[in-house]
XYZ file of C-alpha atoms in Angstrom:
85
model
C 158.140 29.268 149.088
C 155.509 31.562 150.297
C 152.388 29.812 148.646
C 152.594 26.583 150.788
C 154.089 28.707 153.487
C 151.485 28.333 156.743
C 150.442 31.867 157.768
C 151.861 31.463 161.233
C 155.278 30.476 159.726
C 155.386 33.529 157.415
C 156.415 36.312 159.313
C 159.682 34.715 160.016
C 160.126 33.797 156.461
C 159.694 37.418 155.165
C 162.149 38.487 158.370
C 164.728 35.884 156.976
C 164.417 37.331 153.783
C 164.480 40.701 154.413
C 167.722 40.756 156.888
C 169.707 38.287 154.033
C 168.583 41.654 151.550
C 169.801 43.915 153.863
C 173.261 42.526 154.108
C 173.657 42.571 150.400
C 171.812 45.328 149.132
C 171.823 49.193 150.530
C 168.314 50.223 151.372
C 166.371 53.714 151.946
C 165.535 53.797 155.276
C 161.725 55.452 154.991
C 161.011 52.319 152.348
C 162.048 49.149 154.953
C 160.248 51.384 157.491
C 157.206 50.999 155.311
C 157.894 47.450 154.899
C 158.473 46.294 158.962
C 154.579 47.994 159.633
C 153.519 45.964 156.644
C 155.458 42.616 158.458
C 153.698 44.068 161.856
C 150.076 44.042 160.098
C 150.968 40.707 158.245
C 151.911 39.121 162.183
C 148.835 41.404 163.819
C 146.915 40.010 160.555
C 148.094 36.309 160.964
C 147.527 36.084 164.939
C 143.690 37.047 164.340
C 142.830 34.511 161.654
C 144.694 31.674 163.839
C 142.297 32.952 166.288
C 138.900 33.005 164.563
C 139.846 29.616 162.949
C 139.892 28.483 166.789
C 137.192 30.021 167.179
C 135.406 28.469 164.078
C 136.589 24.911 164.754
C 135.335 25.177 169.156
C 131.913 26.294 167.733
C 131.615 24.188 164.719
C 133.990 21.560 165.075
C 131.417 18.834 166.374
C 128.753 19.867 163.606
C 131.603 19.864 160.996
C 132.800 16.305 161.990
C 129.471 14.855 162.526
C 128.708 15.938 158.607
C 132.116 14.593 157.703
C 130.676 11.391 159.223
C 127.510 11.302 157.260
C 129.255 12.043 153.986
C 131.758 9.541 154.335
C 128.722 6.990 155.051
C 126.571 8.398 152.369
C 130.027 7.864 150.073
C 130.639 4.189 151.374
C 126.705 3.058 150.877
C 126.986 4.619 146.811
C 129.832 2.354 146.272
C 128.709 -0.674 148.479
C 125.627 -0.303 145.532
C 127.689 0.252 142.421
C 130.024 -1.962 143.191
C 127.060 -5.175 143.739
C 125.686 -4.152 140.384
Protein backbone atom coordinates (compact mmCIF):
# COMPACT_ATOMS: atom_id res chain seq x y z
CA UNK A 1 0.00 0.00 0.00
CA UNK A 2 2.61 2.46 0.87
CA UNK A 3 5.27 1.51 -1.88
CA UNK A 4 3.12 2.68 -4.89
CA UNK A 5 1.59 5.19 -2.57
CA UNK A 6 2.45 8.91 -4.28
CA UNK A 7 4.22 11.00 -1.60
CA UNK A 8 1.56 13.66 -1.67
CA UNK A 9 -1.14 10.98 -1.00
CA UNK A 10 0.73 9.52 2.00
CA UNK A 11 0.14 11.59 4.78
CA UNK A 12 -3.49 10.85 4.65
CA UNK A 13 -2.85 7.22 4.30
CA UNK A 14 -0.69 7.00 7.51
CA UNK A 15 -3.62 9.43 9.23
CA UNK A 16 -6.22 6.75 8.07
CA UNK A 17 -4.23 4.23 9.52
CA UNK A 18 -3.31 5.57 12.54
CA UNK A 19 -7.00 6.85 13.74
CA UNK A 20 -8.50 3.03 12.58
CA UNK A 21 -5.39 1.87 15.36
CA UNK A 22 -6.49 4.14 17.72
CA UNK A 23 -10.04 2.97 17.89
CA UNK A 24 -8.96 -0.56 18.41
CA UNK A 25 -5.91 -0.52 20.24
CA UNK A 26 -5.06 1.66 23.62
CA UNK A 27 -2.01 3.76 23.01
CA UNK A 28 0.68 5.70 25.31
CA UNK A 29 0.17 9.05 24.75
CA UNK A 30 4.12 10.35 24.68
CA UNK A 31 4.60 7.42 21.77
CA UNK A 32 1.59 8.77 19.12
CA UNK A 33 2.97 12.18 20.17
CA UNK A 34 6.25 11.03 18.74
CA UNK A 35 4.55 9.62 15.85
CA UNK A 36 2.10 12.92 14.70
CA UNK A 37 5.78 15.14 14.55
CA UNK A 38 7.09 12.25 12.53
CA UNK A 39 3.54 12.55 10.16
CA UNK A 40 4.28 16.56 10.45
CA UNK A 41 8.03 16.06 9.06
CA UNK A 42 6.77 13.31 6.57
CA UNK A 43 3.91 16.28 5.20
CA UNK A 44 6.73 19.27 5.84
CA UNK A 45 9.10 16.54 4.05
CA UNK A 46 6.61 15.70 1.16
CA UNK A 47 5.52 19.49 0.39
CA UNK A 48 9.36 20.35 -0.30
CA UNK A 49 10.20 17.56 -2.72
CA UNK A 50 6.76 18.34 -4.69
CA UNK A 51 8.34 21.64 -4.75
CA UNK A 52 11.91 21.12 -5.98
CA UNK A 53 10.50 18.56 -8.51
CA UNK A 54 8.60 21.82 -9.84
CA UNK A 55 11.31 23.38 -9.61
CA UNK A 56 13.45 20.72 -11.50
CA UNK A 57 10.90 20.15 -14.28
CA UNK A 58 10.41 24.66 -14.94
CA UNK A 59 14.27 24.67 -15.24
CA UNK A 60 14.90 21.50 -17.01
CA UNK A 61 11.80 20.48 -18.42
CA UNK A 62 12.52 21.86 -22.08
CA UNK A 63 16.21 20.37 -22.02
CA UNK A 64 14.77 17.08 -20.61
CA UNK A 65 12.09 16.80 -23.41
CA UNK A 66 14.21 18.00 -26.16
CA UNK A 67 16.73 14.87 -25.17
CA UNK A 68 13.68 12.67 -24.89
CA UNK A 69 13.18 13.78 -28.51
CA UNK A 70 16.59 12.94 -29.75
CA UNK A 71 16.61 9.54 -28.07
CA UNK A 72 13.44 8.51 -29.32
CA UNK A 73 14.84 9.53 -32.96
CA UNK A 74 18.20 8.05 -32.36
CA UNK A 75 15.92 4.73 -31.20
CA UNK A 76 13.59 4.90 -34.38
CA UNK A 77 16.73 5.40 -37.00
CA UNK A 78 18.59 1.93 -35.13
CA UNK A 79 15.55 0.02 -35.94
CA UNK A 80 14.58 1.71 -39.34
CA UNK A 81 18.46 0.04 -40.04
CA UNK A 82 18.08 -3.35 -38.41
CA UNK A 83 15.00 -3.87 -39.51
CA UNK A 84 16.17 -3.18 -43.70
CA UNK A 85 18.97 -5.61 -43.06
Amino acid sequence: MVKECPLSDLAAKVATVRDCTLKVVGYDKGVFDQFEDLLMKLDHWGTEALQQELEVHTLCGPQLATQHQGVLKGYEEEKRALLSN
